[in-house]
Amino acid sequence: MASGKTRLGVSAYAISVFIFTLGGNAVRWITGVPIYFALAGVLTVIGVVLFIKVKPARFRWYRLPSPLYWFLAIATLSIIWSQYRAESVLGVLAQLATTVVAIVLAFTLTWHEVLRTLATSLRYLIGLSFLFELYVSLFVGHYVVAWWVDVPEGETPSKLLWWSRDLLFSGGPIQGLLGNSAMFCFLGVLGVVIFSVQLRAGLVGRFNGWFWLAMSLLSIALTRAATVMVALIVIAITLAFALWARRMPPGKRTPLYIIGSVLLFGSIAVSLFWRTQVFGLLGKSATLTGRTEIWERVIELAEQRPWFGWGWVSYWPTWVEPFKSLDTKVGLPVPHAHNAWLDVWFQVGIVGLLAFIPLVALTLWRVWFRAVDQPRRGYGPPLPYATSALWPLLILAALLVQSLTESRLLIEGGWVLLVVLAVKSRFDFQLPSPDSEPVKVPWRHVPITRDAATGTIPTISATQAAAAKAAQPSVSDPDSQVQS
């Protein structure tokens, strides 16, 4: 077992990675692109060193999901036939580095540590975003661009180059530190899932949990991205089906799957045949703010090289063809296809899709059963369900909805979360139960004993907390902490 000092280092590293990848736009606005890439390299090197130091006992190369190998192999081989070889080399290196970092997190963190560090990173990103918007509204009073954006004197830059639009007191849409309302809104959705699970499971204090849940909802209200509104609906439906499945024996869930399939394909049909009406309800045009035009151009190019694609690059290098002239919005070339599935087909063809689809499908399959299967310890009777078993399923549902109008699933935070869930659900089958999870308990109920081998305070479970509380006088104590 790693020492307490090492565990602190692992947690700090995980928080840094989640902030850097989920808030990649914010880092680039603050530092500029060259420094951003330098920091990405530093995080990758630190991750490898940390992995070697911790030496996860469960790590085996064969425990990684096979489709992950297939997809990365195809992306790497695409350098051979790429139409922009130098950019493909950079794109593949970035993809491999991001994957390495995600694998480090998957093997060095427990499920609870992933939840806790992800929650901490979201608090930083959401909190600092609101402080940034508040500063702009109180002390600047107009739009803001990054220090490295060159704006000719007397000219107004494109709104796509505005870091903040100074709309906090006007009701939004605000953009936060990320400089993009859709990305900031999606952080709010992740926050709603993570903070709700922590609050319901008793992993954080009531004030802490409710405050950050309210901040997440406020970020959604002040950004109002249409796709994210759909994501919230899908998350709610997914949660309802998961809770329903928990009430049914494993062998009698066929009606649930039939109803779920009908609902899924029915929603797709309605969206296709009554697109104008559906998008109108979301405040969007039938073109989804020009996305359908981008999709048409991407499909045209993908059909020219359908099987192996044009070459992997992840983010589009907008200075080379065909990306340079593929599509522009407000005079600026777009950086991705606004659809992860089309982007995979475009870049690595049908062969790439045949690797990417199983990666996502198997991950969804595993996190579903993690959410709905009752935990056990050996051959004993099943244990009560735990709320925290639900968050991987709900997060993946949000990522899949976002993948329909954004390509974030393939890069940065989206790819990190996908790989962490894919890898961890592949080898770590431990299902949490209320008697084994860290809980929020008052200070006076926390034992002060230390583990002789590690010098750290041991984790306290719900059962231990209840026993400790029963042994103490019944006195109200608002001060408490989480042992994790």
One Martini backbone bead per residue (centre of mass of N, CA, C, O) as a GRO file, in nm:
protein
  484
    1MET     BB    1   0.097   0.034   0.021
    2ALA     BB    2   0.079   0.350   0.005
    3SER     BB    3   0.168   0.625   0.126
    4GLY     BB    4   0.042   0.914   0.241
    5LYS     BB    5   0.222   1.092   0.062
    6THR     BB    6   0.152   0.951  -0.205
    7ARG     BB    7  -0.154   0.990  -0.195
    8LEU     BB    8  -0.139   1.294  -0.204
    9GLY     BB    9   0.004   1.304  -0.479
   10VAL     BB   10  -0.213   1.158  -0.641
   11SER     BB   11  -0.444   1.356  -0.585
   12ALA     BB   12  -0.305   1.612  -0.692
   13TYR     BB   13  -0.265   1.503  -0.976
   14ALA     BB   14  -0.560   1.444  -1.047
   15ILE     BB   15  -0.663   1.731  -1.015
   16SER     BB   16  -0.475   1.855  -1.229
   17VAL     BB   17  -0.577   1.688  -1.468
   18PHE     BB   18  -0.876   1.768  -1.460
   19ILE     BB   19  -0.829   2.069  -1.490
   20PHE     BB   20  -0.660   2.059  -1.756
   21THR     BB   21  -0.875   1.898  -1.934
   22LEU     BB   22  -1.153   2.029  -1.867
   23GLY     BB   23  -0.978   2.326  -1.871
   24GLY     BB   24  -0.815   2.378  -2.139
   25ASN     BB   25  -0.918   2.653  -2.233
   26ALA     BB   26  -0.829   2.810  -1.981
   27VAL     BB   27  -0.526   2.757  -2.006
   28ARG     BB   28  -0.493   2.891  -2.285
   29TRP     BB   29  -0.594   3.174  -2.206
   30ILE     BB   30  -0.371   3.218  -1.985
   31THR     BB   31  -0.088   3.103  -2.139
   32GLY     BB   32  -0.106   2.973  -2.401
   33VAL     BB   33  -0.012   2.732  -2.622
   34PRO     BB   34   0.289   2.663  -2.560
   35ILE     BB   35   0.252   2.630  -2.249
   36TYR     BB   36   0.040   2.415  -2.263
   37PHE     BB   37   0.220   2.193  -2.391
   38ALA     BB   38   0.430   2.193  -2.168
   39LEU     BB   39   0.236   2.107  -1.940
   40ALA     BB   40   0.149   1.843  -2.069
   41GLY     BB   41   0.430   1.712  -2.057
   42VAL     BB   42   0.469   1.729  -1.752
   43LEU     BB   43   0.221   1.558  -1.669
   44THR     BB   44   0.314   1.301  -1.812
   45VAL     BB   45   0.581   1.257  -1.663
   46ILE     BB   46   0.466   1.252  -1.377
   47GLY     BB   47   0.283   1.010  -1.424
   48VAL     BB   48   0.504   0.801  -1.481
   49VAL     BB   49   0.660   0.837  -1.216
   50LEU     BB   50   0.421   0.773  -1.027
   51PHE     BB   51   0.366   0.490  -1.134
   52ILE     BB   52   0.644   0.373  -1.058
   53LYS     BB   53   0.622   0.435  -0.752
   54VAL     BB   54   0.350   0.288  -0.684
   55LYS     BB   55   0.293   0.017  -0.820
   56PRO     BB   56   0.042  -0.128  -0.926
   57ALA     BB   57  -0.074  -0.444  -0.858
   58ARG     BB   58  -0.305  -0.460  -1.102
   59PHE     BB   59  -0.112  -0.423  -1.328
   60ARG     BB   60  -0.192  -0.504  -1.672
   61TRP     BB   61  -0.193  -0.495  -2.005
   62TYR     BB   62  -0.437  -0.707  -2.049
   63ARG     BB   63  -0.651  -0.514  -1.884
   64LEU     BB   64  -0.694  -0.367  -2.123
   65PRO     BB   65  -0.891  -0.271  -2.356
   66SER     BB   66  -0.891  -0.378  -2.674
   67PRO     BB   67  -1.020  -0.129  -2.829
   68LEU     BB   68  -0.798   0.066  -2.741
   69TYR     BB   69  -0.574  -0.061  -2.905
   70TRP     BB   70  -0.706  -0.043  -3.180
   71PHE     BB   71  -0.746   0.262  -3.198
   72LEU     BB   72  -0.446   0.347  -3.152
   73ALA     BB   73  -0.331   0.187  -3.388
   74ILE     BB   74  -0.489   0.325  -3.616
   75ALA     BB   75  -0.398   0.614  -3.555
   76THR     BB   76  -0.096   0.554  -3.597
   77LEU     BB   77  -0.112   0.429  -3.890
   78SER     BB   78  -0.235   0.690  -4.029
   79ILE     BB   79   0.033   0.831  -4.091
   80ILE     BB   80   0.090   0.686  -4.361
   81TRP     BB   81  -0.198   0.810  -4.508
   82SER     BB   82  -0.174   1.089  -4.452
   83GLN     BB   83  -0.247   1.435  -4.564
   84TYR     BB   84  -0.095   1.533  -4.267
   85ARG     BB   85   0.165   1.409  -4.121
   86ALA     BB   86   0.273   1.605  -3.906
   87GLU     BB   87  -0.004   1.644  -3.762
   88SER     BB   88  -0.044   1.342  -3.694
   89VAL     BB   89   0.191   1.308  -3.505
   90LEU     BB   90   0.089   1.512  -3.296
   91GLY     BB   91  -0.192   1.384  -3.247
   92VAL     BB   92  -0.092   1.105  -3.151
   93LEU     BB   93   0.079   1.201  -2.914
   94ALA     BB   94  -0.156   1.332  -2.763
   95GLN     BB   95  -0.329   1.075  -2.738
   96LEU     BB   96  -0.121   0.902  -2.585
   97ALA     BB   97  -0.076   1.091  -2.345
   98THR     BB   98  -0.370   1.097  -2.247
   99THR     BB   99  -0.389   0.790  -2.204
  100VAL     BB  100  -0.167   0.758  -1.994
  101VAL     BB  101  -0.293   0.940  -1.780
  102ALA     BB  102  -0.556   0.775  -1.751
  103ILE     BB  103  -0.421   0.509  -1.663
  104VAL     BB  104  -0.294   0.617  -1.408
  105LEU     BB  105  -0.561   0.687  -1.269
  106ALA     BB  106  -0.699   0.404  -1.283
  107PHE     BB  107  -0.459   0.251  -1.108
  108THR     BB  108  -0.411   0.472  -0.855
  109LEU     BB  109  -0.720   0.486  -0.818
  110THR     BB  110  -0.997   0.479  -0.668
  111TRP     BB  111  -1.322   0.523  -0.704
  112HIS     BB  112  -1.341   0.736  -0.480
  113GLU     BB  113  -1.101   0.914  -0.581
  114VAL     BB  114  -1.220   0.992  -0.846
  115LEU     BB  115  -1.465   1.137  -0.731
  116ARG     BB  116  -1.313   1.341  -0.547
  117THR     BB  117  -1.118   1.474  -0.759
  118LEU     BB  118  -1.336   1.559  -0.957
  119ALA     BB  119  -1.489   1.743  -0.760
  120THR     BB  120  -1.256   1.938  -0.700
  121SER     BB  121  -1.209   2.037  -0.990
  122LEU     BB  122  -1.497   2.153  -1.027
  123ARG     BB  123  -1.480   2.365  -0.809
  124TYR     BB  124  -1.255   2.529  -0.933
  125LEU     BB  125  -1.380   2.587  -1.214
  126ILE     BB  126  -1.649   2.711  -1.121
  127GLY     BB  127  -1.552   2.919  -0.912
  128LEU     BB  128  -1.343   3.075  -1.096
  129SER     BB  129  -1.546   3.153  -1.314
  130PHE     BB  130  -1.720   3.338  -1.137
  131LEU     BB  131  -1.492   3.526  -1.047
  132PHE     BB  132  -1.420   3.622  -1.331
  133GLU     BB  133  -1.697   3.740  -1.410
  134LEU     BB  134  -1.711   3.936  -1.171
  135TYR     BB  135  -1.460   4.100  -1.241
  136VAL     BB  136  -1.551   4.198  -1.519
  137SER     BB  137  -1.817   4.343  -1.421
  138LEU     BB  138  -1.681   4.532  -1.194
  139PHE     BB  139  -1.378   4.626  -1.345
  140VAL     BB  140  -1.432   4.639  -1.668
  141GLY     BB  141  -1.724   4.643  -1.849
  142HIS     BB  142  -1.627   4.437  -2.080
  143TYR     BB  143  -1.491   4.274  -2.298
  144VAL     BB  144  -1.258   3.987  -2.319
  145VAL     BB  145  -0.923   3.917  -2.399
  146ALA     BB  146  -0.646   3.776  -2.451
  147TRP     BB  147  -0.312   3.868  -2.432
  148TRP     BB  148  -0.239   3.700  -2.717
  149VAL     BB  149  -0.442   3.868  -2.872
  150ASP     BB  150  -0.445   4.025  -3.186
  151VAL     BB  151  -0.564   4.366  -3.191
  152PRO     BB  152  -0.645   4.601  -3.384
  153GLU     BB  153  -0.673   4.918  -3.379
  154GLY     BB  154  -1.027   4.986  -3.378
  155GLU     BB  155  -1.102   4.685  -3.349
  156THR     BB  156  -1.332   4.411  -3.344
  157PRO     BB  157  -1.339   4.114  -3.243
  158SER     BB  158  -1.439   3.822  -3.255
  159LYS     BB  159  -1.654   3.654  -3.045
  160LEU     BB  160  -1.468   3.393  -3.042
  161LEU     BB  161  -1.234   3.583  -2.882
  162TRP     BB  162  -1.400   3.596  -2.632
  163TRP     BB  163  -1.365   3.530  -2.303
  164SER     BB  164  -1.560   3.766  -2.215
  165ARG     BB  165  -1.900   3.933  -2.222
  166ASP     BB  166  -2.027   4.068  -1.978
  167LEU     BB  167  -2.314   3.880  -1.858
  168LEU     BB  168  -2.381   3.829  -1.558
  169PHE     BB  169  -2.598   4.080  -1.507
  170SER     BB  170  -2.771   3.979  -1.785
  171GLY     BB  171  -2.807   3.644  -1.778
  172GLY     BB  172  -2.644   3.593  -2.020
  173PRO     BB  173  -2.412   3.411  -2.162
  174ILE     BB  174  -2.165   3.260  -2.002
  175GLN     BB  175  -1.800   3.138  -2.003
  176GLY     BB  176  -1.583   3.169  -1.824
  177LEU     BB  177  -1.264   3.045  -1.828
  178LEU     BB  178  -1.323   2.885  -2.107
  179GLY     BB  179  -1.472   3.075  -2.328
  180ASN     BB  180  -1.738   2.870  -2.315
  181SER     BB  181  -2.064   2.797  -2.266
  182ALA     BB  182  -2.085   2.491  -2.331
  183MET     BB  183  -1.850   2.395  -2.150
  184PHE     BB  184  -1.949   2.521  -1.886
  185CYS     BB  185  -2.221   2.373  -1.882
  186PHE     BB  186  -2.099   2.086  -1.866
  187LEU     BB  187  -1.973   2.123  -1.590
  188GLY     BB  188  -2.247   2.153  -1.451
  189VAL     BB  189  -2.342   1.866  -1.511
  190LEU     BB  190  -2.117   1.719  -1.366
  191GLY     BB  191  -2.178   1.854  -1.094
  192VAL     BB  192  -2.463   1.746  -1.050
  193VAL     BB  193  -2.378   1.451  -1.035
  194ILE     BB  194  -2.145   1.452  -0.825
  195PHE     BB  195  -2.280   1.619  -0.590
  196SER     BB  196  -2.530   1.442  -0.558
  197VAL     BB  197  -2.386   1.182  -0.484
  198GLN     BB  198  -2.230   1.287  -0.240
  199LEU     BB  199  -2.478   1.381  -0.081
  200ARG     BB  200  -2.644   1.112  -0.079
  201ALA     BB  201  -2.385   0.939   0.043
  202GLY     BB  202  -2.226   1.119   0.264
  203LEU     BB  203  -1.931   1.251   0.151
  204VAL     BB  204  -2.054   1.527   0.240
  205GLY     BB  205  -2.154   1.806   0.346
  206ARG     BB  206  -2.435   1.984   0.323
  207PHE     BB  207  -2.327   2.260   0.250
  208ASN     BB  208  -2.123   2.175   0.039
  209GLY     BB  209  -2.317   2.019  -0.147
  210TRP     BB  210  -2.538   2.241  -0.196
  211PHE     BB  211  -2.358   2.468  -0.299
  212TRP     BB  212  -2.236   2.316  -0.556
  213LEU     BB  213  -2.505   2.245  -0.678
  214ALA     BB  214  -2.600   2.538  -0.714
  215MET     BB  215  -2.360   2.628  -0.895
  216SER     BB  216  -2.421   2.430  -1.124
  217LEU     BB  217  -2.708   2.533  -1.185
  218LEU     BB  218  -2.620   2.825  -1.242
  219SER     BB  219  -2.439   2.762  -1.486
  220ILE     BB  220  -2.673   2.654  -1.657
  221ALA     BB  221  -2.863   2.908  -1.643
  222LEU     BB  222  -2.612   3.107  -1.765
  223THR     BB  223  -2.591   2.932  -2.054
  224ARG     BB  224  -2.797   2.747  -2.211
  225ALA     BB  225  -2.733   2.474  -2.345
  226ALA     BB  226  -2.900   2.258  -2.539
  227THR     BB  227  -2.742   1.991  -2.506
  228VAL     BB  228  -2.742   1.998  -2.194
  229MET     BB  229  -3.044   1.971  -2.158
  230VAL     BB  230  -3.053   1.691  -2.280
  231ALA     BB  231  -2.855   1.560  -2.081
  232LEU     BB  232  -3.037   1.590  -1.832
  233ILE     BB  233  -3.263   1.411  -1.937
  234VAL     BB  234  -3.092   1.155  -1.982
  235ILE     BB  235  -2.994   1.127  -1.693
  236ALA     BB  236  -3.274   1.095  -1.565
  237ILE     BB  237  -3.352   0.841  -1.726
  238THR     BB  238  -3.111   0.666  -1.646
  239LEU     BB  239  -3.167   0.672  -1.344
  240ALA     BB  240  -3.449   0.547  -1.355
  241PHE     BB  241  -3.356   0.276  -1.484
  242ALA     BB  242  -3.153   0.196  -1.264
  243LEU     BB  243  -3.357   0.190  -1.028
  244TRP     BB  244  -3.540  -0.015  -1.160
  245ALA     BB  245  -3.327  -0.246  -1.189
  246ARG     BB  246  -3.279  -0.275  -0.878
  247ARG     BB  247  -3.589  -0.399  -0.845
  248MET     BB  248  -3.477  -0.629  -1.029
  249PRO     BB  249  -3.405  -0.915  -1.135
  250PRO     BB  250  -3.161  -1.006  -1.355
  251GLY     BB  251  -3.369  -1.214  -1.519
  252LYS     BB  252  -3.616  -0.959  -1.529
  253ARG     BB  253  -3.517  -0.710  -1.753
  254THR     BB  254  -3.650  -0.714  -2.036
  255PRO     BB  255  -3.868  -0.487  -2.026
  256LEU     BB  256  -3.667  -0.260  -1.979
  257TYR     BB  257  -3.506  -0.294  -2.248
  258ILE     BB  258  -3.744  -0.252  -2.437
  259ILE     BB  259  -3.829   0.029  -2.344
  260GLY     BB  260  -3.553   0.164  -2.388
  261SER     BB  261  -3.537   0.109  -2.696
  262VAL     BB  262  -3.794   0.253  -2.779
  263LEU     BB  263  -3.715   0.529  -2.664
  264LEU     BB  264  -3.457   0.570  -2.826
  265PHE     BB  265  -3.568   0.529  -3.124
  266GLY     BB  266  -3.797   0.734  -3.095
  267SER     BB  267  -3.619   0.985  -3.045
  268ILE     BB  268  -3.467   0.969  -3.312
  269ALA     BB  269  -3.711   0.990  -3.500
  270VAL     BB  270  -3.817   1.262  -3.401
  271SER     BB  271  -3.551   1.423  -3.461
  272LEU     BB  272  -3.561   1.367  -3.773
  273PHE     BB  273  -3.878   1.436  -3.856
  274TRP     BB  274  -3.896   1.683  -3.611
  275ARG     BB  275  -3.656   1.891  -3.597
  276THR     BB  276  -3.771   2.178  -3.586
  277GLN     BB  277  -3.948   2.140  -3.332
  278VAL     BB  278  -3.738   2.033  -3.134
  279PHE     BB  279  -3.528   2.268  -3.163
  280GLY     BB  280  -3.727   2.492  -3.091
  281LEU     BB  281  -3.762   2.407  -2.789
  282LEU     BB  282  -3.433   2.470  -2.753
  283GLY     BB  283  -3.361   2.737  -2.925
  284LYS     BB  284  -3.315   2.610  -3.216
  285SER     BB  285  -3.227   2.547  -3.513
  286ALA     BB  286  -3.223   2.306  -3.765
  287THR     BB  287  -2.888   2.353  -3.774
  288LEU     BB  288  -2.751   2.391  -3.504
  289THR     BB  289  -2.572   2.642  -3.551
  290GLY     BB  290  -2.440   2.503  -3.829
  291ARG     BB  291  -2.377   2.193  -3.795
  292THR     BB  292  -2.503   2.060  -4.051
  293GLU     BB  293  -2.300   2.187  -4.245
  294ILE     BB  294  -2.053   2.047  -4.132
  295TRP     BB  295  -2.151   1.755  -4.167
  296GLU     BB  296  -2.174   1.761  -4.476
  297ARG     BB  297  -1.870   1.814  -4.531
  298VAL     BB  298  -1.760   1.569  -4.377
  299ILE     BB  299  -1.907   1.352  -4.538
  300GLU     BB  300  -1.786   1.417  -4.812
  301LEU     BB  301  -1.492   1.351  -4.722
  302ALA     BB  302  -1.538   1.063  -4.607
  303GLU     BB  303  -1.638   0.939  -4.887
  304GLN     BB  304  -1.348   0.956  -5.021
  305ARG     BB  305  -1.233   0.795  -4.734
  306PRO     BB  306  -1.404   0.552  -4.576
  307TRP     BB  307  -1.200   0.334  -4.437
  308PHE     BB  308  -0.926   0.529  -4.333
  309GLY     BB  309  -0.914   0.811  -4.399
  310TRP     BB  310  -0.706   1.114  -4.347
  311GLY     BB  311  -0.615   1.120  -4.051
  312TRP     BB  312  -0.494   1.167  -3.743
  313VAL     BB  313  -0.556   1.477  -3.503
  314SER     BB  314  -0.808   1.554  -3.357
  315TYR     BB  315  -0.745   1.835  -3.364
  316TRP     BB  316  -0.776   2.070  -3.594
  317PRO     BB  317  -0.561   2.185  -3.848
  318THR     BB  318  -0.644   2.504  -3.972
  319TRP     BB  319  -0.371   2.541  -4.173
  320VAL     BB  320  -0.484   2.294  -4.334
  321GLU     BB  321  -0.573   2.074  -4.559
  322PRO     BB  322  -0.923   2.065  -4.536
  323PHE     BB  323  -0.965   2.261  -4.282
  324LYS     BB  324  -0.928   2.556  -4.378
  325SER     BB  325  -1.203   2.523  -4.590
  326LEU     BB  326  -1.443   2.366  -4.463
  327ASP     BB  327  -1.512   2.586  -4.223
  328THR     BB  328  -1.678   2.893  -4.113
  329LYS     BB  329  -1.700   3.116  -3.822
  330VAL     BB  330  -1.672   3.432  -3.826
  331GLY     BB  331  -1.390   3.377  -3.999
  332LEU     BB  332  -1.345   3.096  -3.850
  333PRO     BB  333  -1.218   2.800  -3.812
  334VAL     BB  334  -1.304   2.492  -3.728
  335PRO     BB  335  -1.181   2.237  -3.483
  336HIS     BB  336  -1.442   2.049  -3.545
  337ALA     BB  337  -1.733   1.840  -3.619
  338HIS     BB  338  -1.952   1.827  -3.385
  339ASN     BB  339  -1.884   1.502  -3.396
  340ALA     BB  340  -1.735   1.220  -3.294
  341TRP     BB  341  -1.823   1.009  -3.511
  342LEU     BB  342  -1.751   1.174  -3.763
  343ASP     BB  343  -1.455   1.222  -3.685
  344VAL     BB  344  -1.367   0.928  -3.697
  345TRP     BB  345  -1.447   0.873  -3.988
  346PHE     BB  346  -1.280   1.101  -4.117
  347GLN     BB  347  -0.989   1.013  -3.992
  348VAL     BB  348  -1.031   0.657  -3.968
  349GLY     BB  349  -1.287   0.548  -4.053
  350ILE     BB  350  -1.446   0.250  -4.035
  351VAL     BB  351  -1.219   0.112  -3.884
  352GLY     BB  352  -1.225   0.310  -3.643
  353LEU     BB  353  -1.522   0.260  -3.564
  354LEU     BB  354  -1.479  -0.053  -3.502
  355ALA     BB  355  -1.319   0.042  -3.235
  356PHE     BB  356  -1.484   0.272  -3.093
  357ILE     BB  357  -1.762   0.143  -3.041
  358PRO     BB  358  -1.671  -0.089  -2.846
  359LEU     BB  359  -1.549   0.094  -2.632
  360VAL     BB  360  -1.817   0.232  -2.555
  361ALA     BB  361  -2.009  -0.013  -2.523
  362LEU     BB  362  -1.848  -0.168  -2.301
  363THR     BB  363  -1.848   0.058  -2.097
  364LEU     BB  364  -2.154   0.083  -2.071
  365TRP     BB  365  -2.202  -0.207  -1.981
  366ARG     BB  366  -2.028  -0.198  -1.718
  367VAL     BB  367  -2.154   0.056  -1.574
  368TRP     BB  368  -2.437  -0.056  -1.559
  369PHE     BB  369  -2.374  -0.307  -1.375
  370ARG     BB  370  -2.249  -0.138  -1.152
  371ALA     BB  371  -2.524   0.013  -1.088
  372VAL     BB  372  -2.736  -0.261  -1.069
  373ASP     BB  373  -2.562  -0.437  -0.905
  374GLN     BB  374  -2.525  -0.620  -0.628
  375PRO     BB  375  -2.330  -0.628  -0.372
  376ARG     BB  376  -2.044  -0.837  -0.275
  377ARG     BB  377  -1.890  -1.081  -0.033
  378GLY     BB  378  -1.840  -1.324  -0.192
  379TYR     BB  379  -2.083  -1.581  -0.083
  380GLY     BB  380  -2.264  -1.394   0.031
  381PRO     BB  381  -2.491  -1.185   0.078
  382PRO     BB  382  -2.626  -0.922  -0.034
  383LEU     BB  383  -2.581  -0.585  -0.047
  384PRO     BB  384  -2.636  -0.278  -0.033
  385TYR     BB  385  -2.678  -0.015  -0.206
  386ALA     BB  386  -2.492   0.244  -0.377
  387THR     BB  387  -2.479   0.558  -0.496
  388SER     BB  388  -2.175   0.564  -0.620
  389ALA     BB  389  -2.240   0.350  -0.857
  390LEU     BB  390  -2.376   0.572  -1.063
  391TRP     BB  391  -2.173   0.787  -1.184
  392PRO     BB  392  -2.046   0.650  -1.436
  393LEU     BB  393  -2.311   0.628  -1.597
  394LEU     BB  394  -2.392   0.935  -1.595
  395ILE     BB  395  -2.133   1.044  -1.726
  396LEU     BB  396  -2.150   0.880  -1.988
  397ALA     BB  397  -2.421   0.990  -2.080
  398ALA     BB  398  -2.322   1.281  -2.109
  399LEU     BB  399  -2.094   1.225  -2.316
  400LEU     BB  400  -2.279   1.107  -2.542
  401VAL     BB  401  -2.449   1.355  -2.590
  402GLN     BB  402  -2.213   1.548  -2.656
  403SER     BB  403  -2.107   1.376  -2.910
  404LEU     BB  404  -2.337   1.487  -3.114
  405THR     BB  405  -2.216   1.818  -3.100
  406GLU     BB  406  -1.932   1.712  -3.005
  407SER     BB  407  -1.561   1.620  -2.983
  408ARG     BB  408  -1.469   1.581  -2.671
  409LEU     BB  409  -1.439   1.265  -2.644
  410LEU     BB  410  -1.141   1.272  -2.806
  411ILE     BB  411  -1.050   1.493  -2.589
  412GLU     BB  412  -0.917   1.544  -2.312
  413GLY     BB  413  -1.155   1.510  -2.078
  414GLY     BB  414  -1.326   1.308  -2.239
  415TRP     BB  415  -1.099   1.094  -2.280
  416VAL     BB  416  -1.021   1.053  -1.987
  417LEU     BB  417  -1.297   0.953  -1.886
  418LEU     BB  418  -1.330   0.719  -2.081
  419VAL     BB  419  -1.068   0.562  -2.005
  420VAL     BB  420  -1.113   0.535  -1.705
  421LEU     BB  421  -1.380   0.375  -1.733
  422ALA     BB  422  -1.278   0.150  -1.920
  423VAL     BB  423  -1.043   0.044  -1.741
  424LYS     BB  424  -1.173   0.019  -1.457
  425SER     BB  425  -1.420  -0.166  -1.550
  426ARG     BB  426  -1.223  -0.402  -1.646
  427PHE     BB  427  -1.066  -0.460  -1.339
  428ASP     BB  428  -1.267  -0.309  -1.131
  429PHE     BB  429  -1.525  -0.492  -0.945
  430GLN     BB  430  -1.582  -0.316  -0.716
  431LEU     BB  431  -1.863  -0.273  -0.508
  432PRO     BB  432  -2.027  -0.053  -0.345
  433SER     BB  433  -2.119  -0.002   0.002
  434PRO     BB  434  -2.233   0.141   0.288
  435ASP     BB  435  -2.007  -0.034   0.468
  436SER     BB  436  -1.737   0.080   0.272
  437GLU     BB  437  -1.771   0.382   0.283
  438PRO     BB  438  -1.695   0.686   0.303
  439VAL     BB  439  -1.783   0.929   0.556
  440LYS     BB  440  -1.962   1.175   0.715
  441VAL     BB  441  -1.815   1.281   1.024
  442PRO     BB  442  -1.760   1.368   1.318
  443TRP     BB  443  -1.480   1.436   1.486
  444ARG     BB  444  -1.561   1.279   1.760
  445HIS     BB  445  -1.593   0.995   1.570
  446VAL     BB  446  -1.286   0.993   1.505
  447PRO     BB  447  -1.028   0.808   1.495
  448ILE     BB  448  -0.669   0.849   1.600
  449THR     BB  449  -0.559   0.619   1.479
  450ARG     BB  450  -0.273   0.449   1.334
  451ASP     BB  451  -0.100   0.319   1.085
  452ALA     BB  452   0.196   0.155   1.117
  453ALA     BB  453   0.285   0.137   0.809
  454THR     BB  454   0.184   0.448   0.709
  455GLY     BB  455   0.081   0.683   0.919
  456THR     BB  456  -0.229   0.669   0.878
  457ILE     BB  457  -0.553   0.730   0.868
  458PRO     BB  458  -0.804   0.536   0.856
  459THR     BB  459  -1.070   0.430   0.708
  460ILE     BB  460  -1.416   0.509   0.744
  461SER     BB  461  -1.703   0.354   0.781
  462ALA     BB  462  -2.032   0.330   0.830
  463THR     BB  463  -2.018   0.118   1.053
  464GLN     BB  464  -1.798   0.257   1.223
  465ALA     BB  465  -1.950   0.523   1.260
  466ALA     BB  466  -2.195   0.403   1.409
  467ALA     BB  467  -2.035   0.280   1.643
  468ALA     BB  468  -1.901   0.544   1.736
  469LYS     BB  469  -2.163   0.701   1.785
  470ALA     BB  470  -2.291   0.501   1.995
  471ALA     BB  471  -2.041   0.553   2.206
  472GLN     BB  472  -2.162   0.837   2.217
  473PRO     BB  473  -2.292   1.109   2.304
  474SER     BB  474  -2.586   1.297   2.240
  475VAL     BB  475  -2.438   1.555   2.046
  476SER     BB  476  -2.423   1.836   1.885
  477ASP     BB  477  -2.207   1.855   1.578
  478PRO     BB  478  -2.105   2.053   1.306
  479ASP     BB  479  -1.826   1.938   1.310
  480SER     BB  480  -1.661   1.791   1.020
  481GLN     BB  481  -1.540   1.495   0.831
  482VAL     BB  482  -1.356   1.329   0.577
  483GLN     BB  483  -1.272   0.993   0.520
  484SER     BB  484  -1.039   0.898   0.232
   0.00000   0.00000   0.00000
